[in-house]
Amino acid sequence: MINLLQALLSGLALGGIYALVALGFSITHTTTKTLNFGQGEFLVAGSLVAVGTLLLISGKSQTGVLTSADVNLLSYGMALVVSLAVLGVLGVILYFTAVRPFFGSAGMSWVMSTIGFGIILQNTALAIWGPGSMAMPSPLGETVIRIGGAGIRPQEILVLAVTAVVMLALDHVLRRTRIGKAVRAVAANRQAAALMGINVAAIVVLAFVVSSGLAGLAGLLIAPITTASVFMGLSIALKAFSAAIVGGLTSPRGCIAGGFLLGCVEALVGLWRAEMREITIFALIILVLVIKPEGLFGQKPFEKV
Amino acid sequence: MFKHWIPSKPLSLLAAALAAACVIAAPARAQDIKVGFNADQSGTAVAELGIAARHGFDLAIEDINKAGGVLGRKLVGVIRDDTGAPPKSIQNMTELIDSEKVVAVLGPANSGNALAWLHLPQQKKIPVIVPVATATDITRRYANEPQNYIYRISMVDREQVALLLAYAVKATKNKKIAFIADSTGFGQQGVKDLTEVLALHGQQPVAVEKFGPKDTDMTSQLAKIRDSGADTVIVYGLADANAQLLRSMEKINYFPTTLGTWGNMSTPLLNIAGKKLSEHIIFATSTAEDSNPRAVALAARVRERYPQMPTFVAAAQSYDATILLAAAIKQAGTTDGAKVASTLDAGVPDTQGIIKLYKKPFNKTEHDALSVSDFNLARWKDGRVTSYSDAITKAMTPADLKK
């Protein structure tokens, strides 16, 4: 029973990260029908920029080692601000260099160009921070908290809390505010939205900023759990993309649900056989695609004539 | 053999001659004996070990030259970084042997790289002493050739397994030992060795679990090991994954006696798991900074020059490899590779190294200078690797070391 609870807690914390990145996939997909296939490298950039900022604040070199004395809520908050700002700018650059030039042209050039952008990002990070994994202590300490006998670290609770807040806030913005309605209008029909006086170009740039920001946030949150490393992006992005597919790329709520679902499935299968985790997850995706191609929460696309 | 560079670099030759004249009256540079060093110093998780080995190599050469060099000539190190990549490592070897005309090579750090280029020094009759890589097969591949040119002063995978299990079998109170290993070739070969050696002790593991090398949560696997009743766990993974394993142990509050391989002395273990948790894992090593006065002195010298040096043991192994090589060249009276190798096999005079006094460390069939009887247990203490002993290590006898 404790083992089950332990697996669920671990799964939820990891699932929260998948959910945040999946949300980033969903936002650019609904507004521009494109995806940033370098999303994993954006997550890496988010965590490494945060580590770099913390090292800078504590007066260490960029290859130094952070100790728990270097990380408190204030410096972590500053790292958050820097990280989100850098990632937001990267999102804008990505849009103008790797997505917009291929808009409207047939083919899938943007797939290659977003992957390429990610690789450029990865190698830049490699040049600055090297290949090793860099530890980032949690600003909330490392003391294990016991819930019904199962252990969870404060950072994992923070991941869950932040995911919940981001999810609720985004849901509110999209459904209740003018800008949210504008985003949804662009998502539904660009031409119609433009005719209604919505600045489509600005909305699309905003989508890329929010999408990269979410990846950066995920990177910042996960670094104290997994350590920050240039190579951690791909596997997380792949699972987050799977989460978006399972939950439904068109549905922000579905992406969140898909993220948590995948995290928990992964942890629970691990209780049975560790090597079966990936197999189960990707089998699940194929199953969902066969039965409900639009995802568990996705809406069936339909054309009005 | 130097005719292509002497005329082209008269200035550097002059500068070298002047510099040499200022310090000591050294023979002309054309007389130098070149020894190659080829190991990862930047690319992978073992780069730390490669860097430490280079420091040991540098200091040994410095000491040898201070004592008058070898055969009246100066020893010069030619250093190459293979960044952990086999193609780069092969390219370095070719360049060192063919262009630089080194008489011997030290390296590499990654076992995979060694296995990728072993045929080169073997064909070109250039002795190699491996100061870091541990794969059992490295010194065995050419064991049946008339002359095997590959030697090693490092840990050997099968030998450290023997030590870990000798301890584990005595440490376990309920005779329940479990293994957990990463899913790569390294971890799975480890499980195979562990299972075979444990069978020699007449026991079987009560649980064998796997984790991915990049996994960060091993609570599920550990819960199964705990449910199997194991009070002793041997982990076969690299330092960063092992650190995550320790963190998962803390999460489920399950702290069995935990043993691991020498990879645990890399700093990621300390940085990720923290000072307190990192002390929980006991691992095999050939020497620690505080093992003997010679080690203490060498560690102090290395740290003076390179304060960041993380893993001392590779420096000690590399230092010993260099002075043994010098002793062999001296004994052979020539730098000819075939003669140096046969001298290493036939026996060099007793040579005092950092790790031990080498008395006939190699022979025709045995090319590993260190074996399980030279290994010790160690663990992190206050951010440093220190040797470990308790009632169990004191009760261990050579008969316990089955392999």
PDB file of C-alpha atoms in Angstrom, chain A residues 126-219:
ATOM      1  CA  LEU A 126      27.517  22.511 -24.203  1.00  0.00           C
ATOM      2  CA  ALA A 127      30.129  25.168 -24.963  1.00  0.00           C
ATOM      3  CA  ILE A 128      29.205  27.200 -21.877  1.00  0.00           C
ATOM      4  CA  TRP A 129      28.411  24.606 -19.214  1.00  0.00           C
ATOM      5  CA  GLY A 130      30.052  21.417 -20.492  1.00  0.00           C
ATOM      6  CA  PRO A 131      28.594  17.933 -20.685  1.00  0.00           C
ATOM      7  CA  GLY A 132      28.450  17.059 -16.998  1.00  0.00           C
ATOM      8  CA  SER A 133      25.258  17.083 -14.944  1.00  0.00           C
ATOM      9  CA  MET A 134      25.085  20.075 -12.607  1.00  0.00           C
ATOM     10  CA  ALA A 135      23.441  19.742  -9.242  1.00  0.00           C
ATOM     11  CA  MET A 136      20.963  22.421  -8.194  1.00  0.00           C
ATOM     12  CA  PRO A 137      19.890  22.271  -4.548  1.00  0.00           C
ATOM     13  CA  SER A 138      16.216  22.916  -3.907  1.00  0.00           C
ATOM     14  CA  PRO A 139      15.406  26.315  -2.348  1.00  0.00           C
ATOM     15  CA  LEU A 140      13.035  24.464  -0.026  1.00  0.00           C
ATOM     16  CA  GLY A 141      15.660  22.097   1.354  1.00  0.00           C
ATOM     17  CA  GLU A 142      16.064  18.354   0.934  1.00  0.00           C
ATOM     18  CA  THR A 143      14.194  17.103   4.004  1.00  0.00           C
ATOM     19  CA  VAL A 144      11.897  14.252   3.021  1.00  0.00           C
ATOM     20  CA  ILE A 145       8.268  14.820   4.019  1.00  0.00           C
ATOM     21  CA  ARG A 146       6.268  11.713   4.924  1.00  0.00           C
ATOM     22  CA  ILE A 147       2.696  11.349   3.734  1.00  0.00           C
ATOM     23  CA  GLY A 148       1.106   8.122   4.982  1.00  0.00           C
ATOM     24  CA  GLY A 149       4.544   6.524   5.175  1.00  0.00           C
ATOM     25  CA  ALA A 150       5.569   7.494   1.632  1.00  0.00           C
ATOM     26  CA  GLY A 151       8.314  10.069   1.152  1.00  0.00           C
ATOM     27  CA  ILE A 152       8.202  13.181  -0.999  1.00  0.00           C
ATOM     28  CA  ARG A 153      10.658  16.059  -1.253  1.00  0.00           C
ATOM     29  CA  PRO A 154       9.580  19.712  -0.941  1.00  0.00           C
ATOM     30  CA  GLN A 155      10.709  20.386  -4.526  1.00  0.00           C
ATOM     31  CA  GLU A 156       8.304  17.724  -5.810  1.00  0.00           C
ATOM     32  CA  ILE A 157       5.453  19.365  -3.936  1.00  0.00           C
ATOM     33  CA  LEU A 158       6.529  22.675  -5.483  1.00  0.00           C
ATOM     34  CA  VAL A 159       6.354  21.116  -8.964  1.00  0.00           C
ATOM     35  CA  LEU A 160       2.819  19.905  -8.265  1.00  0.00           C
ATOM     36  CA  ALA A 161       1.747  23.240  -6.825  1.00  0.00           C
ATOM     37  CA  VAL A 162       3.228  25.293  -9.671  1.00  0.00           C
ATOM     38  CA  THR A 163       1.702  23.010 -12.291  1.00  0.00           C
ATOM     39  CA  ALA A 164      -1.698  23.349 -10.643  1.00  0.00           C
ATOM     40  CA  VAL A 165      -1.406  27.150 -10.452  1.00  0.00           C
ATOM     41  CA  VAL A 166      -0.202  27.477 -14.071  1.00  0.00           C
ATOM     42  CA  MET A 167      -2.974  25.165 -15.219  1.00  0.00           C
ATOM     43  CA  LEU A 168      -5.699  27.116 -13.419  1.00  0.00           C
ATOM     44  CA  ALA A 169      -4.304  30.489 -14.443  1.00  0.00           C
ATOM     45  CA  LEU A 170      -4.012  29.513 -18.090  1.00  0.00           C
ATOM     46  CA  ASP A 171      -7.476  28.026 -18.062  1.00  0.00           C
ATOM     47  CA  HIS A 172      -8.829  31.257 -16.604  1.00  0.00           C
ATOM     48  CA  VAL A 173      -6.966  33.450 -19.088  1.00  0.00           C
ATOM     49  CA  LEU A 174      -8.039  31.404 -22.084  1.00  0.00           C
ATOM     50  CA  ARG A 175     -11.680  31.234 -21.102  1.00  0.00           C
ATOM     51  CA  ARG A 176     -12.402  34.482 -19.310  1.00  0.00           C
ATOM     52  CA  THR A 177     -10.148  37.290 -20.581  1.00  0.00           C
ATOM     53  CA  ARG A 178     -10.129  39.273 -23.821  1.00  0.00           C
ATOM     54  CA  ILE A 179      -6.663  38.155 -24.739  1.00  0.00           C
ATOM     55  CA  GLY A 180      -7.597  34.547 -24.072  1.00  0.00           C
ATOM     56  CA  LYS A 181     -10.610  34.874 -26.306  1.00  0.00           C
ATOM     57  CA  ALA A 182      -8.387  36.419 -28.986  1.00  0.00           C
ATOM     58  CA  VAL A 183      -6.036  33.414 -28.734  1.00  0.00           C
ATOM     59  CA  ARG A 184      -8.945  31.050 -29.085  1.00  0.00           C
ATOM     60  CA  ALA A 185     -10.298  33.020 -32.014  1.00  0.00           C
ATOM     61  CA  VAL A 186      -6.928  32.782 -33.784  1.00  0.00           C
ATOM     62  CA  ALA A 187      -6.825  29.089 -32.978  1.00  0.00           C
ATOM     63  CA  ALA A 188     -10.287  28.575 -34.466  1.00  0.00           C
ATOM     64  CA  ASN A 189      -9.797  30.568 -37.660  1.00  0.00           C
ATOM     65  CA  ARG A 190      -6.955  32.971 -38.412  1.00  0.00           C
ATOM     66  CA  GLN A 191      -8.641  34.769 -41.270  1.00  0.00           C
ATOM     67  CA  ALA A 192     -11.867  35.323 -39.398  1.00  0.00           C
ATOM     68  CA  ALA A 193      -9.949  36.509 -36.347  1.00  0.00           C
ATOM     69  CA  ALA A 194      -7.980  38.978 -38.463  1.00  0.00           C
ATOM     70  CA  LEU A 195     -11.184  40.265 -40.014  1.00  0.00           C
ATOM     71  CA  MET A 196     -12.580  40.825 -36.528  1.00  0.00           C
ATOM     72  CA  GLY A 197      -9.672  43.185 -35.813  1.00  0.00           C
ATOM     73  CA  ILE A 198      -7.513  40.825 -33.791  1.00  0.00           C
ATOM     74  CA  ASN A 199      -3.757  41.328 -34.205  1.00  0.00           C
ATOM     75  CA  VAL A 200      -3.008  37.777 -35.286  1.00  0.00           C
ATOM     76  CA  ALA A 201       0.756  38.301 -35.595  1.00  0.00           C
ATOM     77  CA  ALA A 202       1.025  39.503 -31.997  1.00  0.00           C
ATOM     78  CA  ILE A 203      -1.058  36.598 -30.721  1.00  0.00           C
ATOM     79  CA  VAL A 204       1.140  34.107 -32.556  1.00  0.00           C
ATOM     80  CA  VAL A 205       4.338  35.631 -31.125  1.00  0.00           C
ATOM     81  CA  LEU A 206       2.711  35.541 -27.680  1.00  0.00           C
ATOM     82  CA  ALA A 207       1.976  31.846 -28.177  1.00  0.00           C
ATOM     83  CA  PHE A 208       5.656  31.146 -28.846  1.00  0.00           C
ATOM     84  CA  VAL A 209       6.739  33.209 -25.856  1.00  0.00           C
ATOM     85  CA  VAL A 210       4.359  31.369 -23.529  1.00  0.00           C
ATOM     86  CA  SER A 211       5.322  27.992 -25.006  1.00  0.00           C
ATOM     87  CA  SER A 212       9.064  28.545 -24.516  1.00  0.00           C
ATOM     88  CA  GLY A 213       8.439  30.084 -21.120  1.00  0.00           C
ATOM     89  CA  LEU A 214       6.617  26.942 -20.008  1.00  0.00           C
ATOM     90  CA  ALA A 215       9.527  24.766 -21.133  1.00  0.00           C
ATOM     91  CA  GLY A 216      11.921  27.042 -19.255  1.00  0.00           C
ATOM     92  CA  LEU A 217       9.743  26.921 -16.145  1.00  0.00           C
ATOM     93  CA  ALA A 218       9.675  23.133 -16.333  1.00  0.00           C
ATOM     94  CA  GLY A 219      13.471  23.076 -16.642  1.00  0.00           C
TER      95      GLY A 219
END
